[in-house]
């Protein structure tokens, strides 16, 4: 590159994760792992969305602890806190401000169609609060605040992403080009890791303990969970999500944990039994993901002052970027700025 070359500004990536407990293997393979792969090519913001988390009742001390642990885990999973903006959603007021404005450009009907709202309200009948209903508007605000081009998420967030795009386009149609219309960035493999006990449902940390692997599970617990994974009664190891969801899930986990293709994974297990498959997948997850992440997590967590410093500095970096869009939006809708 010559001295005079002007490099185009990097595109912005934004994604978020709720601090509602330790992330699962699904969160890791569907989201965090891919975030790490993007950090050089893009300017990335990875946000701990504690404001989303309180749509379900949380214990305050536990929420705070979970949020700090998640920051340490992000770093332990390979997200560099200098390269990426890793921060807490509640530490930058822009999210709440833009969310309110976008509420006024989102229809009740759109939010009522969101499958996550339907599922979560069925699970929490005693607390169907309006935050749960407007959750996707806050998510749209998170994304649109930074001129985000790409949003790396798991498959379950597709519908929320569509809504963010619709709201952005609606706003732009009225006021001109204010928001960048974001695209979803969903990995071809690993975007929908299924429950180990009910392989037709997605792996979720709010389900029963044996159904998911947490990044902080003890290695022997991980091996045990894989040994107990629900499969099927025939004996053939092949990738067929419709007919063999349990086996296909194990193959997908293995391929992603080892960085190989599903075909290569299938070939490795040709002629082998289910018991061998389950043990081998468990060991690969422990050796390639669980142990290295836990080792780094233990180191990073020791330094609370370092983590506090990162949090503070990165919330300021996020605010610097967000303020530009927020100011423009306020001006457009007619506030005195
Ligand atoms: P819960 O399961 O408790 O409702 P969640 O894990 O879906 O919560 P987040 O922690 O906010 O919610 O999810 C963070 C990211 O992980 C999102 O990008 C989401 O798409 C992805 N993700 C969640 N579950 C899976 C899964 N089973 N497979 C792949 N990606 C997933
Ligand atoms: N809704 C997401 C978490 C989330 C998010 C975001 C993801 C909140 N804000 C912005 C991507 C971009 C979830 O439940 N997984």
mmCIF file of C-alpha atoms and ligand atoms in Angstrom:
data_model
loop_
_atom_site.group_PDB
_atom_site.id
_atom_site.type_symbol
_atom_site.label_atom_id
_atom_site.label_comp_id
_atom_site.label_asym_id
_atom_site.label_seq_id
_atom_site.Cartn_x
_atom_site.Cartn_y
_atom_site.Cartn_z
ATOM 1 C CA UNK A 1 0.000 0.000 0.000
ATOM 2 C CA UNK A 2 1.409 3.460 -0.886
ATOM 3 C CA UNK A 3 1.293 6.295 1.609
ATOM 4 C CA UNK A 4 -1.436 8.080 -0.309
ATOM 5 C CA UNK A 5 -3.851 5.182 -0.455
ATOM 6 C CA UNK A 6 -7.099 6.055 1.279
ATOM 7 C CA UNK A 7 -8.666 2.972 2.771
ATOM 8 C CA UNK A 8 -12.450 2.763 2.830
ATOM 9 C CA UNK A 9 -13.902 2.819 6.347
ATOM 10 C CA UNK A 10 -14.619 -0.658 7.617
ATOM 11 C CA UNK A 11 -18.218 -1.815 7.742
ATOM 12 C CA UNK A 12 -19.845 -2.016 11.159
ATOM 13 C CA UNK A 13 -20.865 -5.280 12.770
ATOM 14 C CA UNK A 14 -23.136 -5.380 15.806
ATOM 15 C CA UNK A 15 -24.427 -8.288 17.846
ATOM 16 C CA UNK A 16 -25.722 -8.877 21.356
ATOM 17 C CA UNK A 17 -26.085 -11.575 23.956
ATOM 18 C CA UNK A 18 -28.217 -11.646 27.086
ATOM 19 C CA UNK A 19 -26.432 -12.119 30.420
ATOM 20 C CA UNK A 20 -28.979 -14.663 31.564
ATOM 21 C CA UNK A 21 -26.475 -17.295 32.700
ATOM 22 C CA UNK A 22 -23.411 -18.792 31.077
ATOM 23 C CA UNK A 23 -23.632 -19.095 27.285
ATOM 24 C CA UNK A 24 -24.385 -22.520 25.864
ATOM 25 C CA UNK A 25 -22.551 -24.426 23.198
ATOM 26 C CA UNK A 26 -25.335 -23.187 20.880
ATOM 27 C CA UNK A 27 -24.566 -19.553 21.710
ATOM 28 C CA UNK A 28 -20.887 -20.255 21.130
ATOM 29 C CA UNK A 29 -21.171 -22.074 17.802
ATOM 30 C CA UNK A 30 -24.078 -19.973 16.501
ATOM 31 C CA UNK A 31 -22.693 -16.601 17.538
ATOM 32 C CA UNK A 32 -19.513 -15.958 19.575
ATOM 33 C CA UNK A 33 -17.224 -18.187 17.498
ATOM 34 C CA UNK A 34 -18.184 -16.325 14.327
ATOM 35 C CA UNK A 35 -17.841 -12.955 15.980
ATOM 36 C CA UNK A 36 -14.169 -13.701 16.571
ATOM 37 C CA UNK A 37 -13.675 -14.477 12.894
ATOM 38 C CA UNK A 38 -14.947 -11.033 11.878
ATOM 39 C CA UNK A 39 -12.885 -8.824 14.141
ATOM 40 C CA UNK A 40 -10.156 -7.993 11.651
ATOM 41 C CA UNK A 41 -12.236 -7.283 8.592
ATOM 42 C CA UNK A 42 -14.915 -5.145 10.295
ATOM 43 C CA UNK A 43 -15.395 -2.656 13.108
ATOM 44 C CA UNK A 44 -17.289 -4.774 15.607
ATOM 45 C CA UNK A 45 -19.461 -3.972 18.607
ATOM 46 C CA UNK A 46 -20.462 -6.907 20.802
ATOM 47 C CA UNK A 47 -22.921 -5.912 23.439
ATOM 48 C CA UNK A 48 -24.026 -7.544 26.668
ATOM 49 C CA UNK A 49 -27.731 -6.808 26.468
ATOM 50 C CA UNK A 50 -28.697 -6.547 30.137
ATOM 51 C CA UNK A 51 -31.680 -4.332 29.255
ATOM 52 C CA UNK A 52 -33.128 -7.176 27.199
ATOM 53 C CA UNK A 53 -32.475 -9.594 30.054
ATOM 54 C CA UNK A 54 -34.846 -7.802 32.450
ATOM 55 C CA UNK A 55 -37.827 -8.608 30.205
ATOM 56 C CA UNK A 56 -37.755 -11.793 32.291
ATOM 57 C CA UNK A 57 -37.478 -11.307 36.075
ATOM 58 C CA UNK A 58 -33.825 -11.438 37.204
ATOM 59 C CA UNK A 59 -32.098 -11.489 40.557
ATOM 60 C CA UNK A 60 -30.205 -8.143 40.587
ATOM 61 C CA UNK A 61 -26.957 -9.377 42.138
ATOM 62 C CA UNK A 62 -26.929 -12.395 39.851
ATOM 63 C CA UNK A 63 -27.621 -10.281 36.751
ATOM 64 C CA UNK A 64 -24.672 -8.020 37.533
ATOM 65 C CA UNK A 65 -22.444 -11.034 38.093
ATOM 66 C CA UNK A 66 -23.625 -12.732 34.911
ATOM 67 C CA UNK A 67 -22.950 -9.578 32.907
ATOM 68 C CA UNK A 68 -19.363 -9.297 34.178
ATOM 69 C CA UNK A 69 -18.780 -13.017 33.652
ATOM 70 C CA UNK A 70 -20.057 -12.737 30.114
ATOM 71 C CA UNK A 71 -17.575 -9.968 29.384
ATOM 72 C CA UNK A 72 -14.742 -12.177 30.683
ATOM 73 C CA UNK A 73 -16.102 -15.085 28.650
ATOM 74 C CA UNK A 74 -16.223 -13.028 25.457
ATOM 75 C CA UNK A 75 -12.524 -12.323 25.913
ATOM 76 C CA UNK A 76 -11.845 -15.963 26.845
ATOM 77 C CA UNK A 77 -13.557 -17.000 23.596
ATOM 78 C CA UNK A 78 -11.087 -14.933 21.606
ATOM 79 C CA UNK A 79 -12.746 -11.522 21.267
ATOM 80 C CA UNK A 80 -10.011 -8.959 21.651
ATOM 81 C CA UNK A 81 -11.271 -6.030 23.794
ATOM 82 C CA UNK A 82 -9.038 -3.576 21.959
ATOM 83 C CA UNK A 83 -10.045 -4.678 18.459
ATOM 84 C CA UNK A 84 -13.746 -4.973 19.346
ATOM 85 C CA UNK A 85 -16.052 -2.788 21.368
ATOM 86 C CA UNK A 86 -17.232 -5.128 24.128
ATOM 87 C CA UNK A 87 -19.635 -3.313 26.439
ATOM 88 C CA UNK A 88 -22.810 -3.258 28.541
ATOM 89 C CA UNK A 89 -25.995 -2.057 26.865
ATOM 90 C CA UNK A 90 -27.217 -0.267 30.023
ATOM 91 C CA UNK A 91 -24.000 1.772 30.199
ATOM 92 C CA UNK A 92 -24.857 3.757 27.099
ATOM 93 C CA UNK A 93 -28.168 5.627 27.245
ATOM 94 C CA UNK A 94 -28.463 5.782 23.450
ATOM 95 C CA UNK A 95 -30.065 2.337 23.291
ATOM 96 C CA UNK A 96 -33.004 3.364 25.483
ATOM 97 C CA UNK A 97 -33.433 6.722 23.747
ATOM 98 C CA UNK A 98 -33.516 5.368 20.230
ATOM 99 C CA UNK A 99 -35.710 2.490 21.337
ATOM 100 C CA UNK A 100 -38.386 4.916 22.517
ATOM 101 C CA UNK A 101 -38.339 6.776 19.231
ATOM 102 C CA UNK A 102 -38.516 3.559 17.202
ATOM 103 C CA UNK A 103 -41.477 2.381 19.301
ATOM 104 C CA UNK A 104 -43.387 5.157 17.613
ATOM 105 C CA UNK A 105 -42.556 3.693 14.192
ATOM 106 C CA UNK A 106 -43.372 0.057 14.945
ATOM 107 C CA UNK A 107 -46.843 -1.475 14.806
ATOM 108 C CA UNK A 108 -48.511 -3.597 17.474
ATOM 109 C CA UNK A 109 -49.387 -6.142 14.786
ATOM 110 C CA UNK A 110 -45.734 -6.567 13.800
ATOM 111 C CA UNK A 111 -44.658 -7.216 17.375
ATOM 112 C CA UNK A 112 -47.564 -9.571 18.036
ATOM 113 C CA UNK A 113 -46.329 -11.810 15.204
ATOM 114 C CA UNK A 114 -42.873 -12.360 16.720
ATOM 115 C CA UNK A 115 -42.444 -16.037 17.570
ATOM 116 C CA UNK A 116 -40.023 -15.309 20.418
ATOM 117 C CA UNK A 117 -42.674 -13.121 22.064
ATOM 118 C CA UNK A 118 -45.282 -15.834 21.670
ATOM 119 C CA UNK A 119 -42.964 -18.490 23.102
ATOM 120 C CA UNK A 120 -41.647 -16.389 25.969
ATOM 121 C CA UNK A 121 -45.073 -15.126 26.982
ATOM 122 C CA UNK A 122 -46.401 -18.700 26.997
ATOM 123 C CA UNK A 123 -43.515 -19.620 29.330
ATOM 124 C CA UNK A 124 -43.982 -16.577 31.605
ATOM 125 C CA UNK A 125 -47.723 -16.217 31.910
ATOM 126 C CA UNK A 126 -47.443 -14.355 35.206
ATOM 127 C CA UNK A 127 -45.179 -11.668 33.751
ATOM 128 C CA UNK A 128 -46.124 -10.768 30.190
ATOM 129 C CA UNK A 129 -44.746 -7.244 30.484
ATOM 130 C CA UNK A 130 -44.637 -4.641 27.736
ATOM 131 C CA UNK A 131 -40.836 -4.916 27.651
ATOM 132 C CA UNK A 132 -41.191 -8.489 26.449
ATOM 133 C CA UNK A 133 -43.510 -7.205 23.732
ATOM 134 C CA UNK A 134 -41.269 -4.351 22.604
ATOM 135 C CA UNK A 135 -38.060 -6.407 22.981
ATOM 136 C CA UNK A 136 -37.500 -6.424 19.184
ATOM 137 C CA UNK A 137 -37.716 -2.615 19.061
ATOM 138 C CA UNK A 138 -34.859 -2.328 21.554
ATOM 139 C CA UNK A 139 -32.961 -4.815 19.424
ATOM 140 C CA UNK A 140 -33.621 -2.701 16.333
ATOM 141 C CA UNK A 141 -32.343 0.330 18.248
ATOM 142 C CA UNK A 142 -29.167 -1.557 19.239
ATOM 143 C CA UNK A 143 -28.457 -2.322 15.621
ATOM 144 C CA UNK A 144 -29.534 0.909 13.923
ATOM 145 C CA UNK A 145 -27.758 3.161 16.412
ATOM 146 C CA UNK A 146 -24.358 2.366 14.951
ATOM 147 C CA UNK A 147 -24.965 2.285 11.206
ATOM 148 C CA UNK A 148 -24.583 -1.481 11.395
ATOM 149 C CA UNK A 149 -24.185 -3.282 8.061
ATOM 150 C CA UNK A 150 -24.062 -6.883 9.295
ATOM 151 C CA UNK A 151 -25.558 -8.660 12.297
ATOM 152 C CA UNK A 152 -24.049 -12.076 13.065
ATOM 153 C CA UNK A 153 -26.683 -14.124 14.909
ATOM 154 C CA UNK A 154 -28.083 -17.627 15.166
ATOM 155 C CA UNK A 155 -31.029 -18.743 13.092
ATOM 156 C CA UNK A 156 -33.624 -17.943 15.799
ATOM 157 C CA UNK A 157 -33.002 -14.192 15.376
ATOM 158 C CA UNK A 158 -33.931 -14.055 11.688
ATOM 159 C CA UNK A 159 -37.423 -12.688 12.326
ATOM 160 C CA UNK A 160 -36.146 -9.967 14.682
ATOM 161 C CA UNK A 161 -33.614 -8.941 12.059
ATOM 162 C CA UNK A 162 -36.346 -8.640 9.432
ATOM 163 C CA UNK A 163 -38.267 -6.349 11.764
ATOM 164 C CA UNK A 164 -35.183 -4.163 12.295
ATOM 165 C CA UNK A 165 -34.859 -3.842 8.532
ATOM 166 C CA UNK A 166 -38.556 -2.977 8.110
ATOM 167 C CA UNK A 167 -38.397 -0.288 10.796
ATOM 168 C CA UNK A 168 -35.219 1.171 9.287
ATOM 169 C CA UNK A 169 -36.762 1.329 5.812
ATOM 170 C CA UNK A 170 -40.009 2.818 7.141
ATOM 171 C CA UNK A 171 -38.094 5.559 8.940
ATOM 172 C CA UNK A 172 -35.887 6.216 5.914
ATOM 173 C CA UNK A 173 -38.946 6.487 3.668
ATOM 174 C CA UNK A 174 -40.261 9.312 5.805
ATOM 175 C CA UNK A 175 -37.054 11.179 6.674
ATOM 176 C CA UNK A 176 -34.458 10.256 4.038
ATOM 177 C CA UNK A 177 -31.394 8.091 4.441
ATOM 178 C CA UNK A 178 -30.883 8.083 8.187
ATOM 179 C CA UNK A 179 -30.354 4.398 8.952
ATOM 180 C CA UNK A 180 -28.175 1.801 7.289
ATOM 181 C CA UNK A 181 -30.449 -1.146 6.521
ATOM 182 C CA UNK A 182 -28.719 -4.117 8.198
ATOM 183 C CA UNK A 183 -28.252 -7.622 6.830
ATOM 184 C CA UNK A 184 -28.346 -10.795 8.895
ATOM 185 C CA UNK A 185 -25.124 -12.807 8.896
ATOM 186 C CA UNK A 186 -26.095 -16.364 9.771
ATOM 187 C CA UNK A 187 -23.512 -19.150 9.553
ATOM 188 C CA UNK A 188 -24.292 -22.027 7.165
ATOM 189 C CA UNK A 189 -23.480 -24.550 9.840
ATOM 190 C CA UNK A 190 -23.873 -24.164 13.625
ATOM 191 C CA UNK A 191 -26.660 -21.556 13.447
ATOM 192 C CA UNK A 192 -29.163 -23.836 15.113
ATOM 193 C CA UNK A 193 -27.655 -26.249 17.604
ATOM 194 C CA UNK A 194 -30.390 -28.463 18.985
ATOM 195 C CA UNK A 195 -31.213 -29.654 22.491
ATOM 196 C CA UNK A 196 -29.403 -32.847 23.518
ATOM 197 C CA UNK A 197 -32.546 -34.287 25.089
ATOM 198 C CA UNK A 198 -35.125 -33.061 22.563
ATOM 199 C CA UNK A 199 -33.228 -32.655 19.297
ATOM 200 C CA UNK A 200 -36.167 -31.108 17.450
ATOM 201 C CA UNK A 201 -35.930 -28.013 19.712
ATOM 202 C CA UNK A 202 -33.104 -25.501 19.789
ATOM 203 C CA UNK A 203 -30.569 -25.737 22.586
ATOM 204 C CA UNK A 204 -31.545 -23.102 25.133
ATOM 205 C CA UNK A 205 -30.086 -22.125 28.494
ATOM 206 C CA UNK A 206 -33.553 -21.646 29.937
ATOM 207 C CA UNK A 207 -34.382 -25.345 29.440
ATOM 208 C CA UNK A 208 -33.689 -28.389 31.540
ATOM 209 C CA UNK A 209 -30.037 -28.847 32.631
ATOM 210 C CA UNK A 210 -29.227 -31.981 30.592
ATOM 211 C CA UNK A 211 -30.571 -30.474 27.387
ATOM 212 C CA UNK A 212 -27.730 -27.989 26.994
ATOM 213 C CA UNK A 213 -23.996 -27.731 27.460
ATOM 214 C CA UNK A 214 -22.841 -24.542 29.131
ATOM 215 C CA UNK A 215 -19.375 -23.179 28.390
ATOM 216 C CA UNK A 216 -18.725 -23.377 32.129
ATOM 217 C CA UNK A 217 -19.890 -26.967 32.665
ATOM 218 C CA UNK A 218 -17.281 -29.255 34.229
ATOM 219 C CA UNK A 219 -15.631 -31.408 31.524
ATOM 220 C CA UNK A 220 -16.976 -34.674 33.005
ATOM 221 C CA UNK A 221 -20.499 -33.223 33.045
ATOM 222 C CA UNK A 222 -20.136 -32.349 29.358
ATOM 223 C CA UNK A 223 -19.034 -35.891 28.510
ATOM 224 C CA UNK A 224 -21.952 -37.281 30.544
ATOM 225 C CA UNK A 225 -24.472 -35.031 28.783
ATOM 226 C CA UNK A 226 -23.239 -36.163 25.371
ATOM 227 C CA UNK A 227 -23.337 -39.826 26.426
ATOM 228 C CA UNK A 228 -26.993 -39.354 27.353
ATOM 229 C CA UNK A 229 -27.896 -37.423 24.213
ATOM 230 C CA UNK A 230 -31.140 -38.605 22.639
ATOM 231 C CA UNK A 231 -30.611 -40.264 19.252
ATOM 232 C CA UNK A 232 -32.797 -42.846 17.499
ATOM 233 C CA UNK A 233 -33.242 -46.578 17.367
ATOM 234 C CA UNK A 234 -31.615 -47.361 14.050
ATOM 235 C CA UNK A 235 -27.834 -47.682 13.872
ATOM 236 C CA UNK A 236 -26.732 -45.636 10.925
ATOM 237 C CA UNK A 237 -24.642 -42.497 11.299
ATOM 238 C CA UNK A 238 -25.706 -40.124 8.552
ATOM 239 C CA UNK A 239 -26.664 -36.446 8.321
ATOM 240 C CA UNK A 240 -30.438 -36.151 7.889
ATOM 241 C CA UNK A 241 -32.050 -33.434 9.985
ATOM 242 C CA UNK A 242 -35.633 -34.549 9.314
ATOM 243 C CA UNK A 243 -35.208 -38.275 9.890
ATOM 244 C CA UNK A 244 -32.297 -38.267 12.322
ATOM 245 C CA UNK A 245 -32.283 -34.970 14.258
ATOM 246 C CA UNK A 246 -30.226 -36.261 17.214
ATOM 247 C CA UNK A 247 -27.443 -37.801 15.117
ATOM 248 C CA UNK A 248 -27.402 -34.819 12.744
ATOM 249 C CA UNK A 249 -27.036 -32.446 15.696
ATOM 250 C CA UNK A 250 -24.080 -34.442 17.052
ATOM 251 C CA UNK A 251 -22.441 -34.449 13.630
ATOM 252 C CA UNK A 252 -22.953 -30.709 13.269
ATOM 253 C CA UNK A 253 -21.502 -30.046 16.721
ATOM 254 C CA UNK A 254 -18.517 -32.269 15.951
ATOM 255 C CA UNK A 255 -17.838 -30.674 12.568
ATOM 256 C CA UNK A 256 -17.949 -27.180 14.092
ATOM 257 C CA UNK A 257 -15.905 -28.100 17.157
ATOM 258 C CA UNK A 258 -13.175 -29.585 14.921
ATOM 259 C CA UNK A 259 -13.400 -27.052 12.085
ATOM 260 C CA UNK A 260 -14.220 -29.697 9.456
ATOM 261 C CA UNK A 261 -17.124 -30.154 7.054
ATOM 262 C CA UNK A 262 -20.164 -32.258 7.903
ATOM 263 C CA UNK A 263 -19.209 -34.666 5.089
ATOM 264 C CA UNK A 264 -15.784 -35.143 6.627
ATOM 265 C CA UNK A 265 -17.414 -35.765 10.016
ATOM 266 C CA UNK A 266 -19.784 -38.356 8.529
ATOM 267 C CA UNK A 267 -16.852 -40.091 6.815
ATOM 268 C CA UNK A 268 -14.962 -40.275 10.115
ATOM 269 C CA UNK A 269 -17.769 -42.197 11.769
ATOM 270 C CA UNK A 270 -18.521 -44.597 8.952
ATOM 271 C CA UNK A 271 -19.163 -48.081 10.326
ATOM 272 C CA UNK A 272 -18.915 -46.848 13.943
ATOM 273 C CA UNK A 273 -21.614 -47.122 16.618
ATOM 274 C CA UNK A 274 -23.642 -44.405 18.368
ATOM 275 C CA UNK A 275 -21.723 -44.883 21.633
ATOM 276 C CA UNK A 276 -18.440 -44.102 19.894
ATOM 277 C CA UNK A 277 -19.963 -41.054 18.189
ATOM 278 C CA UNK A 278 -21.293 -39.610 21.448
ATOM 279 C CA UNK A 279 -18.014 -40.089 23.324
ATOM 280 C CA UNK A 280 -15.927 -38.673 20.484
ATOM 281 C CA UNK A 281 -18.142 -35.597 20.117
ATOM 282 C CA UNK A 282 -18.061 -34.995 23.885
ATOM 283 C CA UNK A 283 -14.269 -35.246 23.935
ATOM 284 C CA UNK A 284 -13.872 -32.907 20.969
ATOM 285 C CA UNK A 285 -16.107 -30.291 22.601
ATOM 286 C CA UNK A 286 -14.209 -30.548 25.880
ATOM 287 C CA UNK A 287 -10.730 -30.549 24.318
ATOM 288 C CA UNK A 288 -11.279 -27.913 21.633
ATOM 289 C CA UNK A 289 -13.731 -25.567 23.333
ATOM 290 C CA UNK A 290 -14.573 -26.117 27.006
ATOM 291 C CA UNK A 291 -11.083 -26.558 28.463
ATOM 292 C CA UNK A 292 -9.307 -23.771 26.559
ATOM 293 C CA UNK A 293 -12.154 -21.317 27.201
ATOM 294 C CA UNK A 294 -12.352 -22.171 30.899
ATOM 295 C CA UNK A 295 -8.581 -21.879 31.284
ATOM 296 C CA UNK A 296 -8.544 -18.377 29.801
ATOM 297 C CA UNK A 297 -11.694 -17.397 31.707
ATOM 298 C CA UNK A 298 -10.042 -18.272 35.033
ATOM 299 C CA UNK A 299 -7.065 -16.041 34.164
ATOM 300 C CA UNK A 300 -9.110 -13.075 32.942
ATOM 301 C CA UNK A 301 -11.609 -13.160 35.816
ATOM 302 C CA UNK A 302 -8.817 -12.692 38.340
ATOM 303 C CA UNK A 303 -8.370 -9.109 37.214
ATOM 304 C CA UNK A 304 -11.609 -7.322 38.144
ATOM 305 C CA UNK A 305 -10.023 -3.882 37.731
ATOM 306 C CA UNK A 306 -9.013 -4.714 34.142
ATOM 307 C CA UNK A 307 -12.566 -5.802 33.307
ATOM 308 C CA UNK A 308 -14.052 -2.649 34.874
ATOM 309 C CA UNK A 309 -11.666 -0.531 32.843
ATOM 310 C CA UNK A 310 -12.642 -2.293 29.598
ATOM 311 C CA UNK A 311 -16.319 -1.853 30.372
ATOM 312 C CA UNK A 312 -15.965 1.850 31.018
ATOM 313 C CA UNK A 313 -13.731 2.587 28.083
ATOM 314 C CA UNK A 314 -15.799 0.576 25.639
ATOM 315 C CA UNK A 315 -19.128 2.116 26.681
ATOM 316 C CA UNK A 316 -17.527 5.478 25.841
ATOM 317 C CA UNK A 317 -16.290 4.196 22.476
ATOM 318 C CA UNK A 318 -19.814 2.919 21.702
ATOM 319 C CA UNK A 319 -21.331 6.253 22.719
ATOM 320 C CA UNK A 320 -18.975 8.128 20.402
ATOM 321 C CA UNK A 321 -20.241 6.154 17.424
ATOM 322 C CA UNK A 322 -23.895 6.060 18.494
ATOM 323 C CA UNK A 323 -24.243 9.780 19.161
ATOM 324 C CA UNK A 324 -23.885 10.629 15.469
ATOM 325 C CA UNK A 325 -26.942 8.628 14.433
ATOM 326 C CA UNK A 326 -28.918 9.516 17.545
ATOM 327 C CA UNK A 327 -28.460 13.237 16.975
ATOM 328 C CA UNK A 328 -29.537 12.927 13.372
ATOM 329 C CA UNK A 329 -32.654 10.949 14.355
ATOM 330 C CA UNK A 330 -33.640 13.475 17.012
ATOM 331 C CA UNK A 331 -33.282 16.296 14.546
ATOM 332 C CA UNK A 332 -35.311 14.485 11.903
ATOM 333 C CA UNK A 333 -38.248 13.745 14.200
ATOM 334 C CA UNK A 334 -38.355 17.367 15.324
ATOM 335 C CA UNK A 335 -36.702 17.488 18.730
ATOM 336 C CA UNK A 336 -34.781 20.612 19.711
ATOM 337 C CA UNK A 337 -31.146 19.509 19.553
HETATM 338 P P1 LIG B 1 -32.550 -18.329 25.708
HETATM 339 O O1 LIG B 1 -32.194 -19.597 24.998
HETATM 340 O O2 LIG B 1 -32.265 -18.356 27.173
HETATM 341 O O3 LIG B 1 -33.880 -17.791 25.350
HETATM 342 P P2 LIG B 1 -30.733 -17.311 23.899
HETATM 343 O O4 LIG B 1 -29.529 -18.122 24.186
HETATM 344 O O5 LIG B 1 -31.561 -17.617 22.710
HETATM 345 O O6 LIG B 1 -31.581 -17.258 25.205
HETATM 346 P P3 LIG B 1 -29.042 -15.024 23.721
HETATM 347 O O7 LIG B 1 -28.174 -15.437 24.817
HETATM 348 O O8 LIG B 1 -29.310 -13.582 23.696
HETATM 349 O O9 LIG B 1 -30.418 -15.769 23.772
HETATM 350 O O10 LIG B 1 -28.493 -15.508 22.306
HETATM 351 C C1 LIG B 1 -27.310 -14.985 21.797
HETATM 352 C C2 LIG B 1 -26.970 -15.522 20.437
HETATM 353 O O11 LIG B 1 -26.892 -16.949 20.420
HETATM 354 C C3 LIG B 1 -27.989 -15.154 19.353
HETATM 355 O O12 LIG B 1 -27.275 -14.758 18.210
HETATM 356 C C4 LIG B 1 -28.714 -16.437 19.082
HETATM 357 O O13 LIG B 1 -29.204 -16.505 17.767
HETATM 358 C C5 LIG B 1 -27.632 -17.462 19.311
HETATM 359 N N1 LIG B 1 -28.193 -18.769 19.705
HETATM 360 C C6 LIG B 1 -29.009 -19.011 20.747
HETATM 361 N N2 LIG B 1 -29.310 -20.325 20.821
HETATM 362 C C7 LIG B 1 -28.671 -20.919 19.768
HETATM 363 C C8 LIG B 1 -28.586 -22.280 19.291
HETATM 364 N N3 LIG B 1 -29.226 -23.263 19.899
HETATM 365 N N4 LIG B 1 -27.832 -22.536 18.201
HETATM 366 C C9 LIG B 1 -27.168 -21.532 17.570
HETATM 367 N N5 LIG B 1 -27.212 -20.252 17.962
HETATM 368 C C10 LIG B 1 -27.941 -19.924 19.050
HETATM 369 N N1 LIG B 2 -32.323 -10.799 20.739
HETATM 370 C C1 LIG B 2 -31.049 -11.420 20.763
HETATM 371 C C2 LIG B 2 -30.025 -10.643 21.551
HETATM 372 C C3 LIG B 2 -29.842 -9.279 20.982
HETATM 373 C C4 LIG B 2 -29.216 -8.954 19.743
HETATM 374 C C5 LIG B 2 -29.288 -7.528 19.638
HETATM 375 C C6 LIG B 2 -28.635 -9.700 18.736
HETATM 376 C C7 LIG B 2 -30.230 -8.105 21.529
HETATM 377 N N2 LIG B 2 -29.906 -7.040 20.738
HETATM 378 C C8 LIG B 2 -28.787 -6.872 18.510
HETATM 379 C C9 LIG B 2 -28.125 -9.026 17.615
HETATM 380 C C10 LIG B 2 -28.203 -7.632 17.498
HETATM 381 C C11 LIG B 2 -31.259 -12.813 21.338
HETATM 382 O O1 LIG B 2 -32.146 -13.066 22.056
HETATM 383 N N3 LIG B 2 -30.463 -13.719 21.018
#
